[in-house]
Structures are given as structure tokens and as C-alpha cells.
Amino acid sequence: MTWLWRLPRPKLLAYSQRRPYTGLFGRYVVQPAVGCGAFILRDGHLLLIRRVKAPEAGCWGLPGGKVDPFETVAQAAMREVREEVGLELEAGPLLCVVDQIDRSAGTHWIAPVYRVTTVQGEPRLCEPHKHNGLGWFALDALPQPLTLATQVAVQAYHAQQA
């Protein structure tokens, strides 16, 4: 066991930088948050929405969001898609898990992304204060810039198809 008050200051700083979850000495506690995403394909086209707010404002991304307490990740993905674009769907197989770590912002998101092929309804922007664009895009002609989660999910999809 390391007694922090016995460490010389340089070693204490090095120790605290290796341990980002410590609340000692005024450091804030960073807990990973759980998000989710839906990789919705229809006739070879991917559904994307453009974010209005930070993080990644102006980027195109997959519908998705934060997992609420006592909700499975698959349930959260279906709920978020319904809230954001008004579609009813069933989460399919897990496509990938995105780890998005931003030390400078003090955030860490873990976001499973589900592949969806069965969709009921037509998408529409249901939260214009969060998103200002929506469209189906061919996988070889995706708009730019893309969110990190979308980039990882597209790479995972191509890797599975190879």
C-alpha cells in the first residue's frame, strides 16, 4: 500500500497522474460513462445525424446517447433512436464497442454500437436543439466530419464484411 502523504511531491504528482480516478488533493473523479449507438443500414445506406452541440459539434454521427440507470444498452439504443429520429427498431448484433477517452476534457465514454437492419418508419429530426441534419448516405460517400464513434463503427463494419 502506498501512503500518499509520505511520497515526495514529484512522486506524488506522478502517482496521481497515473491514477485518474482518485479524488485526493483536489483532483476530480472521472468515472467512465456508458453510451450507445445504432448503425442503421437501409439498402446499403447509413443513417447519420449532424450534432449541434459539443462534443463534436458539426460532426455527423450515429443516432444514440447515454444509457439510463437500470436500462440495458440495447434498450437505450432503441430508446435513443426513437427520441432522436422517431424510428422503431430492434437492436441487432453488437457491431463494436467504442472507447472515447478525452483526458483534456476529463471524459471517458464506453459506447457499444449495435447493427440494425430492420427499421419501421421514416426518420425525422425529433430534437432540433441537438441535431440539425439527417440523411441516408452511401458507405463510400459519407459526409465529413464524422464523430469518432461513427469512424470506429464504419471501420468495424468494413472489417466484418471483408
Tab-separated table of C-alpha atoms in Angstrom:
chain	number	residue	atom	x	y	z
A	1	MET	CA	0.000	0.000	0.000
A	2	THR	CA	1.282	3.462	-0.889
A	3	TRP	CA	0.913	6.134	1.772
A	4	LEU	CA	0.386	9.279	-0.311
A	5	TRP	CA	1.394	11.751	2.399
A	6	ARG	CA	4.817	10.085	2.629
A	7	LEU	CA	5.640	10.498	-1.060
A	8	PRO	CA	7.912	13.382	-2.112
A	9	ARG	CA	5.979	15.925	-4.202
A	10	PRO	CA	7.306	14.850	-7.668
A	11	LYS	CA	6.455	11.215	-6.937
A	12	LEU	CA	3.062	12.226	-5.573
A	13	LEU	CA	2.259	14.096	-8.791
A	14	ALA	CA	3.398	11.160	-10.910
A	15	TYR	CA	1.276	8.795	-8.820
A	16	SER	CA	-1.832	10.986	-9.080
A	17	GLN	CA	-1.437	11.330	-12.865
A	18	ARG	CA	-1.369	7.542	-13.223
A	19	ARG	CA	-4.492	7.263	-11.069
A	20	PRO	CA	-7.135	9.457	-12.781
A	21	TYR	CA	-9.945	8.177	-10.536
A	22	THR	CA	-8.564	9.458	-7.257
A	23	GLY	CA	-10.426	12.246	-5.541
A	24	LEU	CA	-7.446	13.147	-3.353
A	25	PHE	CA	-5.780	16.549	-3.275
A	26	GLY	CA	-8.495	18.378	-5.188
A	27	ARG	CA	-8.449	16.141	-8.248
A	28	TYR	CA	-11.878	15.483	-9.671
A	29	VAL	CA	-13.183	11.968	-10.017
A	30	VAL	CA	-13.601	10.669	-13.566
A	31	GLN	CA	-15.956	7.750	-13.964
A	32	PRO	CA	-16.482	6.141	-17.364
A	33	ALA	CA	-19.959	6.840	-18.721
A	34	VAL	CA	-21.891	4.352	-20.822
A	35	GLY	CA	-23.387	5.395	-24.122
A	36	CYS	CA	-24.781	3.521	-27.092
A	37	GLY	CA	-25.168	3.853	-30.826
A	38	ALA	CA	-27.196	2.363	-33.656
A	39	PHE	CA	-25.593	1.552	-37.021
A	40	ILE	CA	-28.759	1.689	-39.134
A	41	LEU	CA	-28.389	0.404	-42.683
A	42	ARG	CA	-31.100	0.546	-45.338
A	43	ASP	CA	-30.340	-0.526	-48.903
A	44	GLY	CA	-26.622	-0.028	-48.332
A	45	HIS	CA	-27.053	3.480	-46.922
A	46	LEU	CA	-26.206	4.534	-43.369
A	47	LEU	CA	-28.442	6.845	-41.336
A	48	LEU	CA	-26.472	9.767	-39.862
A	49	ILE	CA	-27.429	12.887	-37.929
A	50	ARG	CA	-25.400	16.092	-37.546
A	51	ARG	CA	-24.693	17.266	-33.987
A	52	VAL	CA	-25.363	20.855	-32.954
A	53	LYS	CA	-23.735	20.854	-29.509
A	54	ALA	CA	-20.342	19.871	-28.142
A	55	PRO	CA	-18.741	17.470	-28.003
A	56	GLU	CA	-18.151	17.019	-31.716
A	57	ALA	CA	-20.485	19.842	-32.772
A	58	GLY	CA	-20.918	19.943	-36.542
A	59	CYS	CA	-19.940	16.292	-36.942
A	60	TRP	CA	-22.127	13.621	-38.490
A	61	GLY	CA	-22.801	10.655	-36.247
A	62	LEU	CA	-24.885	7.637	-35.469
A	63	PRO	CA	-28.113	8.021	-33.534
A	64	GLY	CA	-27.500	7.147	-29.900
A	65	GLY	CA	-26.827	8.560	-26.499
A	66	LYS	CA	-26.471	7.878	-22.808
A	67	VAL	CA	-27.643	4.712	-21.089
A	68	ASP	CA	-30.038	5.470	-18.231
A	69	PRO	CA	-29.841	3.652	-14.878
A	70	PHE	CA	-31.435	0.181	-14.867
A	71	GLU	CA	-31.691	0.135	-18.665
A	72	THR	CA	-29.873	-2.364	-20.848
A	73	VAL	CA	-27.611	-0.954	-23.529
A	74	ALA	CA	-29.829	-2.437	-26.263
A	75	GLN	CA	-32.912	-0.818	-24.694
A	76	ALA	CA	-31.062	2.500	-24.523
A	77	ALA	CA	-30.106	2.279	-28.205
A	78	MET	CA	-33.734	1.662	-29.202
A	79	ARG	CA	-34.957	4.498	-26.949
A	80	GLU	CA	-32.360	6.971	-28.205
A	81	VAL	CA	-33.174	6.209	-31.848
A	82	ARG	CA	-36.888	6.686	-31.123
A	83	GLU	CA	-36.194	10.006	-29.326
A	84	GLU	CA	-33.745	11.381	-31.905
A	85	VAL	CA	-35.159	10.248	-35.262
A	86	GLY	CA	-38.573	8.734	-34.482
A	87	LEU	CA	-37.810	5.208	-35.696
A	88	GLU	CA	-38.972	1.978	-34.094
A	89	LEU	CA	-36.379	-0.749	-34.369
A	90	GLU	CA	-34.833	-3.751	-32.726
A	91	ALA	CA	-31.171	-3.693	-31.847
A	92	GLY	CA	-29.362	-6.356	-33.828
A	93	PRO	CA	-25.979	-7.893	-33.157
A	94	LEU	CA	-23.226	-5.916	-31.469
A	95	LEU	CA	-21.060	-4.283	-34.133
A	96	CYS	CA	-18.298	-2.836	-31.936
A	97	VAL	CA	-17.505	-1.100	-28.667
A	98	VAL	CA	-16.125	2.427	-28.873
A	99	ASP	CA	-13.817	3.717	-26.130
A	100	GLN	CA	-13.739	7.502	-26.312
A	101	ILE	CA	-11.229	8.940	-23.863
A	102	ASP	CA	-10.536	12.672	-23.752
A	103	ARG	CA	-8.167	13.423	-20.870
A	104	SER	CA	-8.119	17.157	-21.575
A	105	ALA	CA	-11.909	17.335	-21.217
A	106	GLY	CA	-11.917	14.802	-18.378
A	107	THR	CA	-14.337	12.459	-20.135
A	108	HIS	CA	-14.382	8.737	-20.812
A	109	TRP	CA	-17.259	7.156	-22.730
A	110	ILE	CA	-17.746	3.479	-23.431
A	111	ALA	CA	-20.307	3.021	-26.203
A	112	PRO	CA	-21.439	-0.303	-27.641
A	113	VAL	CA	-22.763	0.136	-31.186
A	114	TYR	CA	-25.477	-2.192	-32.479
A	115	ARG	CA	-26.058	-3.068	-36.117
A	116	VAL	CA	-29.659	-2.536	-37.195
A	117	THR	CA	-31.180	-3.789	-40.447
A	118	THR	CA	-34.913	-3.862	-39.611
A	119	VAL	CA	-36.407	-0.382	-39.402
A	120	GLN	CA	-40.039	0.718	-39.248
A	121	GLY	CA	-40.986	4.219	-40.338
A	122	GLU	CA	-39.176	7.139	-41.903
A	123	PRO	CA	-36.587	9.112	-39.932
A	124	ARG	CA	-37.185	12.719	-38.970
A	125	LEU	CA	-35.367	15.175	-36.718
A	126	CYS	CA	-37.166	14.994	-33.372
A	127	GLU	CA	-34.650	17.037	-31.357
A	128	PRO	CA	-33.717	20.100	-33.465
A	129	HIS	CA	-31.928	21.662	-30.481
A	130	LYS	CA	-29.465	18.717	-30.599
A	131	HIS	CA	-29.284	17.884	-34.333
A	132	ASN	CA	-29.614	19.981	-37.482
A	133	GLY	CA	-29.124	17.441	-40.253
A	134	LEU	CA	-30.276	13.949	-41.112
A	135	GLY	CA	-29.701	11.710	-44.097
A	136	TRP	CA	-29.025	8.311	-45.589
A	137	PHE	CA	-25.502	8.121	-47.001
A	138	ALA	CA	-23.714	5.510	-49.096
A	139	LEU	CA	-20.883	3.928	-47.129
A	140	ASP	CA	-18.381	5.039	-49.782
A	141	ALA	CA	-19.667	8.648	-49.763
A	142	LEU	CA	-20.103	9.572	-46.102
A	143	PRO	CA	-20.254	13.265	-45.169
A	144	GLN	CA	-17.396	14.827	-43.246
A	145	PRO	CA	-16.509	15.328	-40.490
A	146	LEU	CA	-17.645	12.151	-38.725
A	147	THR	CA	-17.787	11.597	-34.976
A	148	LEU	CA	-15.134	9.287	-33.565
A	149	ALA	CA	-17.742	6.629	-32.721
A	150	THR	CA	-19.009	6.687	-36.306
A	151	GLN	CA	-15.487	6.328	-37.712
A	152	VAL	CA	-14.825	3.312	-35.471
A	153	ALA	CA	-18.198	1.736	-36.318
A	154	VAL	CA	-17.690	2.149	-40.084
A	155	GLN	CA	-14.229	0.567	-39.824
A	156	ALA	CA	-15.688	-2.324	-37.789
A	157	TYR	CA	-18.451	-2.826	-40.358
A	158	HIS	CA	-15.954	-2.958	-43.242
A	159	ALA	CA	-13.729	-5.363	-41.277
A	160	GLN	CA	-16.687	-7.706	-40.722
A	161	GLN	CA	-17.617	-7.576	-44.406
A	162	ALA	CA	-14.081	-8.460	-45.568
